[in-house]
XYZ file of C-alpha atoms in Angstrom:
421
model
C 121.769 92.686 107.965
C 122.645 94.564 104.424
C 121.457 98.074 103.998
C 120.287 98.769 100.344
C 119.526 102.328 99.020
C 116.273 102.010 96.642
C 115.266 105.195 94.533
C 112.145 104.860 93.661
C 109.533 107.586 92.539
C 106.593 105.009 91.876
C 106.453 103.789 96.035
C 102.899 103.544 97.974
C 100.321 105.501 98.559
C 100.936 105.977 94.734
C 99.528 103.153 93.003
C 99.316 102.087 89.376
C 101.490 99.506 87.904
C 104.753 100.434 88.391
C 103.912 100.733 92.623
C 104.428 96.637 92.800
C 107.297 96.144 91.925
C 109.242 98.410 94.043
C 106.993 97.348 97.058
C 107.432 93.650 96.517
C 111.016 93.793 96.444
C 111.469 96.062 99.237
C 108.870 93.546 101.095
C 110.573 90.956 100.421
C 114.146 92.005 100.392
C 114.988 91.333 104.678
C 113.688 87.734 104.123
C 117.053 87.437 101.992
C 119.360 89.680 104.574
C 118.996 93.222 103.029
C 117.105 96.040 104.653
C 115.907 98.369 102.635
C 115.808 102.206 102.658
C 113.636 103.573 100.419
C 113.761 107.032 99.211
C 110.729 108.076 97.145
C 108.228 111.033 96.331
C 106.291 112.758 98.849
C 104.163 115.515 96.597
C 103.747 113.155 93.604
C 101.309 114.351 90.905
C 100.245 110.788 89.665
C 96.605 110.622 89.905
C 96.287 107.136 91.223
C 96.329 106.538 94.924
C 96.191 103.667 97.170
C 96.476 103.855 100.589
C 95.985 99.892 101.500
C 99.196 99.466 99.540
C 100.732 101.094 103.199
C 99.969 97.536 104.312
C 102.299 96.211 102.629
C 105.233 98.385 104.110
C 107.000 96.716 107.055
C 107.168 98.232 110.481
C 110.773 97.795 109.979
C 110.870 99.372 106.829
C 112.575 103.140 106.642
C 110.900 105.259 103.839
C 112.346 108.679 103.429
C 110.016 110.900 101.073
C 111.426 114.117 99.480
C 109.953 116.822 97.173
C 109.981 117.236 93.621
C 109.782 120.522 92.205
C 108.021 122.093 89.850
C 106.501 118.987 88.894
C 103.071 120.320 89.100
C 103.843 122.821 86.243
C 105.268 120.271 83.927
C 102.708 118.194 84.347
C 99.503 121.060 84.222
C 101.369 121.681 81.064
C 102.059 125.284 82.295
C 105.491 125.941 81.478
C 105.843 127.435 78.113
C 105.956 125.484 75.120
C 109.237 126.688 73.763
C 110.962 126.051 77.755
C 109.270 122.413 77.697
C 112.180 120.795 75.629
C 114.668 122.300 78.250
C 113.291 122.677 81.234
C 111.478 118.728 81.219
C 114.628 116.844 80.333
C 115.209 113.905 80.546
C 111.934 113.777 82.048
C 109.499 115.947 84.459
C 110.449 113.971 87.621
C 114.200 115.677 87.285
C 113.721 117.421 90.186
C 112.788 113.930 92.368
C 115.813 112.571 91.071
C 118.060 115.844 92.389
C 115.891 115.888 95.780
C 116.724 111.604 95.860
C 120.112 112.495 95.542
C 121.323 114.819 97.591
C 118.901 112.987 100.391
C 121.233 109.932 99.679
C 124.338 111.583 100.288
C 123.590 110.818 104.260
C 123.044 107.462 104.189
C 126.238 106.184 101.831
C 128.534 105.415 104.842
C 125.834 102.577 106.078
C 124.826 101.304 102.689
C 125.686 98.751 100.824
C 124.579 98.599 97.893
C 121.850 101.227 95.805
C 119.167 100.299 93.529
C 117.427 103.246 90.948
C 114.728 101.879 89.264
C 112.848 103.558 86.292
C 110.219 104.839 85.123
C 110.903 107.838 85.577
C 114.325 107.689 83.927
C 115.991 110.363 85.613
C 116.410 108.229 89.068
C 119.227 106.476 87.165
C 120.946 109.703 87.027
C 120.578 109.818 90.763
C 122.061 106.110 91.052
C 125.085 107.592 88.341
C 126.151 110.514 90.252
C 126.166 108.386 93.640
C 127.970 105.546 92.182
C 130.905 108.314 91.075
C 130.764 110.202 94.209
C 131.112 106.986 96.786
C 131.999 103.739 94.790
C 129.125 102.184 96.470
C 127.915 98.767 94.474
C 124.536 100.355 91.903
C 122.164 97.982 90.668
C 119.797 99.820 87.986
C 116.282 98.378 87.111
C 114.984 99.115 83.866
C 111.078 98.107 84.498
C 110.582 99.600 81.143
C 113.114 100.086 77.847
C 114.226 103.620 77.539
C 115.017 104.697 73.900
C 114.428 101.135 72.976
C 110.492 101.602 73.869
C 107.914 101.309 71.301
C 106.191 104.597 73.031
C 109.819 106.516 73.229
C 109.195 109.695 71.396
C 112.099 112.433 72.163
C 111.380 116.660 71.657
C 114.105 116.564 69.016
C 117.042 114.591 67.218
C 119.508 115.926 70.018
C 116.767 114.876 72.363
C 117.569 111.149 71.324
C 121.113 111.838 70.760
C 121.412 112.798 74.715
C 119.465 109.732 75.168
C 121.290 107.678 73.948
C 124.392 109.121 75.581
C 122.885 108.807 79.136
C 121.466 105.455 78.517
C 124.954 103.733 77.144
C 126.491 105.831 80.792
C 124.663 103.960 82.716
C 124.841 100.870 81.146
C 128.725 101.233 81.349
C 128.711 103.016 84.954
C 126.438 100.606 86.551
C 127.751 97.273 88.393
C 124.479 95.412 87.407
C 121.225 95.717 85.252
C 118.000 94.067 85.801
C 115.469 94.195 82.853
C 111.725 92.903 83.628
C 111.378 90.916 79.832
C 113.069 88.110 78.361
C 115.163 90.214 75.558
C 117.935 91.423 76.346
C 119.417 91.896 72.651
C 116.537 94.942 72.304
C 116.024 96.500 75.081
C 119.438 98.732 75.577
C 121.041 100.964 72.879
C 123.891 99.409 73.464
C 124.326 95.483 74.624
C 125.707 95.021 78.261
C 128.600 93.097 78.912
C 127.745 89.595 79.352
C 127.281 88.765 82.954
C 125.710 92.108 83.679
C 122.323 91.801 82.953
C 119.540 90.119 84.743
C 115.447 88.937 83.605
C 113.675 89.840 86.861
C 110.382 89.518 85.146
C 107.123 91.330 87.107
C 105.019 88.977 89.266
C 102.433 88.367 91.492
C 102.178 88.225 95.490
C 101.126 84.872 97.028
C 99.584 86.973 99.815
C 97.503 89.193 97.983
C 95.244 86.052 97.232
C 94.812 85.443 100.697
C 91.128 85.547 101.996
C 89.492 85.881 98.078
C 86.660 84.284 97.609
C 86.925 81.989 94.532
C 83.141 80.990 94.104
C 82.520 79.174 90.945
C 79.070 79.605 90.937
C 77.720 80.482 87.899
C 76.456 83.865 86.855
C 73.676 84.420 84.406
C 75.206 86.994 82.057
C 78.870 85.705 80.595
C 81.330 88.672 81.879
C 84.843 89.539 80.276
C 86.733 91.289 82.887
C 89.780 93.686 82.527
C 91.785 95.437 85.151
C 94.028 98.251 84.453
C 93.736 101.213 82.167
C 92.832 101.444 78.555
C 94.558 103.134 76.130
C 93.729 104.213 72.246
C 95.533 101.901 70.291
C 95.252 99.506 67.581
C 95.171 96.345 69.485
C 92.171 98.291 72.014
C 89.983 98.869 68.751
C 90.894 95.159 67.083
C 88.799 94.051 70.446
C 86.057 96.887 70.137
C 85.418 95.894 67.039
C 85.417 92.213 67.715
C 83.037 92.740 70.714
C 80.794 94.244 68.593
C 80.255 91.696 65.940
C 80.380 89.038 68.096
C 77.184 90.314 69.652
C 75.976 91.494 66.048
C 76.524 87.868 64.722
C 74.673 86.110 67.726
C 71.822 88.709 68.326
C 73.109 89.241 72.024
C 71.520 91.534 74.694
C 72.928 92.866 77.762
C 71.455 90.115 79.501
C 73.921 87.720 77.283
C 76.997 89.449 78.096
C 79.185 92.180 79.287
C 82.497 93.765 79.687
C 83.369 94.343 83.225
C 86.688 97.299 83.567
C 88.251 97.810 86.689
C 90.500 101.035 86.161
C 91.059 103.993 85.060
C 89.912 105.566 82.136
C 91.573 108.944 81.102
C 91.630 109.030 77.177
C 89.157 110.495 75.825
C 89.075 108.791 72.626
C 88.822 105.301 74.178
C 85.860 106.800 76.296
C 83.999 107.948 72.713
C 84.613 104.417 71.568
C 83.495 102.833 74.434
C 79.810 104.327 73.556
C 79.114 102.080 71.089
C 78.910 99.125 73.421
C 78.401 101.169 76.430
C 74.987 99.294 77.004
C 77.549 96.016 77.453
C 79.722 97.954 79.735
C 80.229 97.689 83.558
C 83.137 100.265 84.314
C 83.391 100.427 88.455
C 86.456 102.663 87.725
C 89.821 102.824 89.997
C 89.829 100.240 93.031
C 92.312 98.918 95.669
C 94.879 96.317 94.271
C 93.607 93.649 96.988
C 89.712 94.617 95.177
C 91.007 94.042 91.830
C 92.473 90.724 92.677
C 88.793 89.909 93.690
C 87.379 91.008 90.776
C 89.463 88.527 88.915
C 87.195 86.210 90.134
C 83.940 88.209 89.463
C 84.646 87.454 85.918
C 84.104 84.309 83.778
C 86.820 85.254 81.312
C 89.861 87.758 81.762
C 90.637 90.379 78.763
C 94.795 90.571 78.557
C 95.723 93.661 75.615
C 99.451 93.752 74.818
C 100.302 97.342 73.491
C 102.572 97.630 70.241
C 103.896 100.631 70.175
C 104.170 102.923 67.528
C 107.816 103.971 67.097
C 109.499 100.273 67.599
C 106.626 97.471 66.077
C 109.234 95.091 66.416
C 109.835 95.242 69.725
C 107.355 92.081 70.884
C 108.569 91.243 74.619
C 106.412 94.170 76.605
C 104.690 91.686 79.069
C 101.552 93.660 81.289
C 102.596 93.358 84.626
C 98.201 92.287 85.382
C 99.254 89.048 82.973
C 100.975 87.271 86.061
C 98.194 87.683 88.430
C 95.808 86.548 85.722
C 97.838 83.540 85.718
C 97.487 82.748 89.394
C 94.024 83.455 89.407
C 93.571 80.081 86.954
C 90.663 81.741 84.895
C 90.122 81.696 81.256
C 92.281 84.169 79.453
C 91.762 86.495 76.084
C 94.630 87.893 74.978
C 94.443 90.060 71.796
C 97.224 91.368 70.752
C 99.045 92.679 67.023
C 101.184 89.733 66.291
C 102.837 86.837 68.445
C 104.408 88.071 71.465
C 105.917 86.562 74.633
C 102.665 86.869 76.205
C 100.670 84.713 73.220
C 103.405 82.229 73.856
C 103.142 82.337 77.569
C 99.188 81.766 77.147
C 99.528 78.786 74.739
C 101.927 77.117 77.120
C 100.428 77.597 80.218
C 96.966 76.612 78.040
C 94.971 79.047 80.129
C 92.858 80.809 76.961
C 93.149 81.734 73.677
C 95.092 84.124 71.525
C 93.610 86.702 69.144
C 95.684 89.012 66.384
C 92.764 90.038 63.966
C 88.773 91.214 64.484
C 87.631 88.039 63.429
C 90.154 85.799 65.807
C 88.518 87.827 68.566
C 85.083 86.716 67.330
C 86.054 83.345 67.172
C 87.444 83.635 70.590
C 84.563 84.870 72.081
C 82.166 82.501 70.489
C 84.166 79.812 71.848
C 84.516 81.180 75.551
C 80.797 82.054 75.305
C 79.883 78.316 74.080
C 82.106 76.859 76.267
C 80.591 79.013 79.304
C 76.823 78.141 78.246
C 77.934 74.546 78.790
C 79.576 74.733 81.881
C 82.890 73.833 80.057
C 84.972 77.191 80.750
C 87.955 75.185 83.028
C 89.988 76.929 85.719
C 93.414 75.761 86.318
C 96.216 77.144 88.063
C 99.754 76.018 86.544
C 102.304 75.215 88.788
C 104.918 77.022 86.765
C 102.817 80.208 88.080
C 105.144 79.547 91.217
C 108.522 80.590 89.051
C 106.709 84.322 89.404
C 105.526 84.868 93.046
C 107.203 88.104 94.519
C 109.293 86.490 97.025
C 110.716 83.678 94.813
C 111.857 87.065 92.142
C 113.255 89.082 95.416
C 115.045 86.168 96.168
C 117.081 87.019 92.755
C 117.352 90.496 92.709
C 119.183 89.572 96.718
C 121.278 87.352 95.100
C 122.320 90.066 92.495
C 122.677 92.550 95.853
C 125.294 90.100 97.632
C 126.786 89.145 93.886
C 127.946 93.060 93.476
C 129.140 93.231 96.994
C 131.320 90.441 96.921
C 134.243 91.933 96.377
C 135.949 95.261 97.404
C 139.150 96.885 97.351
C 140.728 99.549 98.447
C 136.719 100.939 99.613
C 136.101 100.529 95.796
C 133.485 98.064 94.865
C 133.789 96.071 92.068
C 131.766 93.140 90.634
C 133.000 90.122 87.937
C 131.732 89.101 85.005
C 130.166 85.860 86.243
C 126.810 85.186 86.165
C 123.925 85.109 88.955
C-alpha cells in the first residue's frame, strides 16, 4: 500500500467544519490503496471540540500531532498591535506549519506522495518547502480561496502583494490542486495550467446516517432548524427580518413556530439580534456531528445561509459544507441567500425547497413551508444524485489524483503530465 503525507491543522478532536474533510479522506483513503499519515495540531486553540470524531480514525491510521507556538498569544490578541502584521504572517498557525515540517522531514523516504490542505494557509508553505527539499509528488487542497475569498482582508497592500506571491508559488510549485467549488476561473490569482486542477466538492458520510431515527411524525409547533454557526451578515439579517414579519403578518405565537440552532454562537451582534425573536428561539448550542445529523430530522424545515462576502460580492460559488448533508437528509430546504449562487441552483434542481434573495421572498417562503406543513404536504425526498457526494465516492478521486502524480518518475524526481483525472 501507498503512504501519503497529509498536513492538516483542522484533524479530530478539533471539530467545526473544516474537521470533515480531512477525516473523510484520510478514512477513506486505504479503501483506494493509500495509507495515510497524518500530521496535525496537538495544542490547538480552536474552541470547538469533538471527541466522537476519534471514531472515525482507523486503528490503522498513524496520526502524528506536533505543537504550534505562540499560537495562544496571537490568538488572545496579546502580542502587540504594531508586531501583529509581522509576527502573524501569513497567518497565526505559522508556527504549526514549521512544527509540520520539520516533523515531515522523517517520513519522506517512505512516502509517496504529500497532501497540505488549507485553512490555515501556511500548511501549503509546509507542502512548498518539502516538495523543494525531496521532489516528492504534493497535492495542495484549497478547501477555501485564499486572496480570491470574499472574507480575505490583508494588514496592508504588501500584505496582499506577498499574497499573491505565495499563492501563484504554489500554484506553480505544486504537482496538483484540488479546489472544493465548481469555479475554477475565480478562485486562484493566477489560473492553473489546464490539467492541474481538480473540483473535489465537500460531502457527506453514508455512515454517519447510520442508526438515525427518521420519524415523520408530526410535531405540533412547525420548527426551522439550522446547524452550524451564525455569523453577522447581510444575508443572516435578510432572514431575521423575514422571520419576524412572517410571524407579524400571521399573528403567530411560540406555539406556531420556532427556530431550532444547533451551534455555536460567538458574535455578539448576531446574539443582540437574536433577542428580538428570542421567544421563537431554541438554541441547544455546540453538539457532536453524529447529534447534529439527528437533529436534521428534529426539524420540519432546514435553514441553509450562503455568506457573500464583503471584499469579493462576485464571487458566488462558496457552497456550506452542512448543504450536502441537508441533501441526504431529504427534508425541506430554505436557502436565503444575496443573489443566485451554486447552492440556489443546486436547490432548484434537486427540488428539495425554496430559494429566498430579499425579506419578502423569505416571507413568502415561510408562508408556503408553514401552509404546506399545516396540511401535511411538506414532502421528503432523497435524490439519487445525493450519491455523486458521499465521502467515499469523493476519496475515491482525490486517490485517483494520488496515483495520477505518482505515475511517473525519473531520475527520483517526480513529475506529473498535463492530462486530466
Amino acid at each position: 500500500m501507498k503512504k501519503v503525507l497529509y498536513i492538516a491543522y483542522f484533524f479530530p478532536p478539533v471539530s467545526g467544519a473544516g474537521v470533515q474533510r480531512s477525516l473523510k479522506f484520510s478514512k477513506y483513503l486505504q479503501l483506494y490503496g493509500w495509507h495515510p499519515i497524518i500530521v496535525t495540531v496537538k495544542n490547538s486553540t480552536y474552541p470547538l471540540e469533538d471527541m466522537s470524531l476519534l471514531k472515525d480514525c482507523m486503528d490503522n491510521m498513524e496520526i502524528v500531532r506536533v505543537n504550534s507556538p505562540l499560537e495562544s498569544i496571537f490568538r488572545d490578541g496579546k502580542a502587540p498591535k504594531y508586531l501583529r502584521p509581522l509576527l502573524n504572517y501569513p497567518d497565526r498557525h505559522w508556527g504549526f506549519a514549521l512544527q509540520a515540517f520539520l516533523k515531515a522531514r522523517k517520513y519522506m523516504k517512505s512516502v509517496d506522495a504529500i497532501i497540505t490542505t488549507s485553512s490555515p494557509v501556511s500548511s501549503h508553505l509546509a507542502g512548498y518547502l518539502l516538495k523543494t527539499l525531496y521532489g516528492v509528488p504534493w497535492v495542495a487542497d484549497f478547501r477555501d480561496p485564499w486572496t480570491m475569498n470574499p472574507f480575505y482582508k490583508p494588514y496592508t497592500r504588501v500584505h496582499n502583494w506577498l499574497d499573491k506571491k505565495l499563492e501563484k508559488a504554489i500554484i506553480r510549485k505544486a504537482d496538483f490542486l484540488i479546489i472544493t467549488t465548481f469555479d475554477k476561473e475565480h478562485h486562484f490569482v493566477e489560473r492553473p495550467p489546464d490539467g492541474k486542477c481538480l473540483s473535489i466538492p465537500n460531502g457527506y458520510d453514508e455512515q454517519d446516517f447510520i442508526n438515525i431515527n427518521i420519524s415523520r411524525q408530526k410535531k405540533g409547533v412547525f420548527t426551522i432548524g439550522y446547524n452550524g454557526g451564525l455569523y453577522d451578515d447581510v444575508v443572516t439579517e435578510t432572514f431575521f427580518k423575514g422571520f419576524r414579519q412572517f410571524i407579524n403578518n400571521y399573528h403567530l405565537t411560540p406555539d406556531h413556530v420556532k427556530l431550532s440552532i444547533y451551534g455555536y454562537l460567538r458574535d455578539p451582534q448576531v446574539q443582540e439580534k437574536l433577542k428580538d425573536i428570542s421567544e421563537y428561539v431554541e438554541f441547544h448550542g455546540f453538539i457532536e456531528h453524529k447529534a447534529s445529523i439527528q437533529a436534521l430530522y428534529q426539524t420540519d424545515v432546514l435553514l441553509l445561509l450562503t455568506r457573500v462576502g464583503p471584499h469579493n460580492s462576485d464571487y458566488d460559488n462558496c457552497i456550506p459544507g452542512k448543504t450536502f448533508e441537508y441533501l441526504r437528509s431529504g427534508q425541506p430546504i430554505l436557502h436565503v441567500a444575496q443573489k443566485e449562487c451554486f447552492v440556489s441552483n443546486i436547490i432548484r434542481e434537486f427540488e428539495q425547497g425554496v430559494n429566498a434573495f430579499q425579506i419578502e421572498d423569505v416571507i413568502e417562503a415561510l408562508n408556503k413551508l408553514y401552509t404546506d406543513w399545516k396540511a401535511g404536504q411538506l414532502i421528503n425526498r432523497v435524490d439519487p444524485r445525493i450519491l455523486l457526494f458521499e465521502r467515499r465516492e469523493l476519496t475515491k478521486q482525490l486517490a485517483g489524483v494520488l496515483d495520477h502524480v505518482t505515475a511517473y518518475q525519473h531520475l527520483g524526481e517526480r513529475k506529473v503530465t498535463g492530462e486530466q483525472v
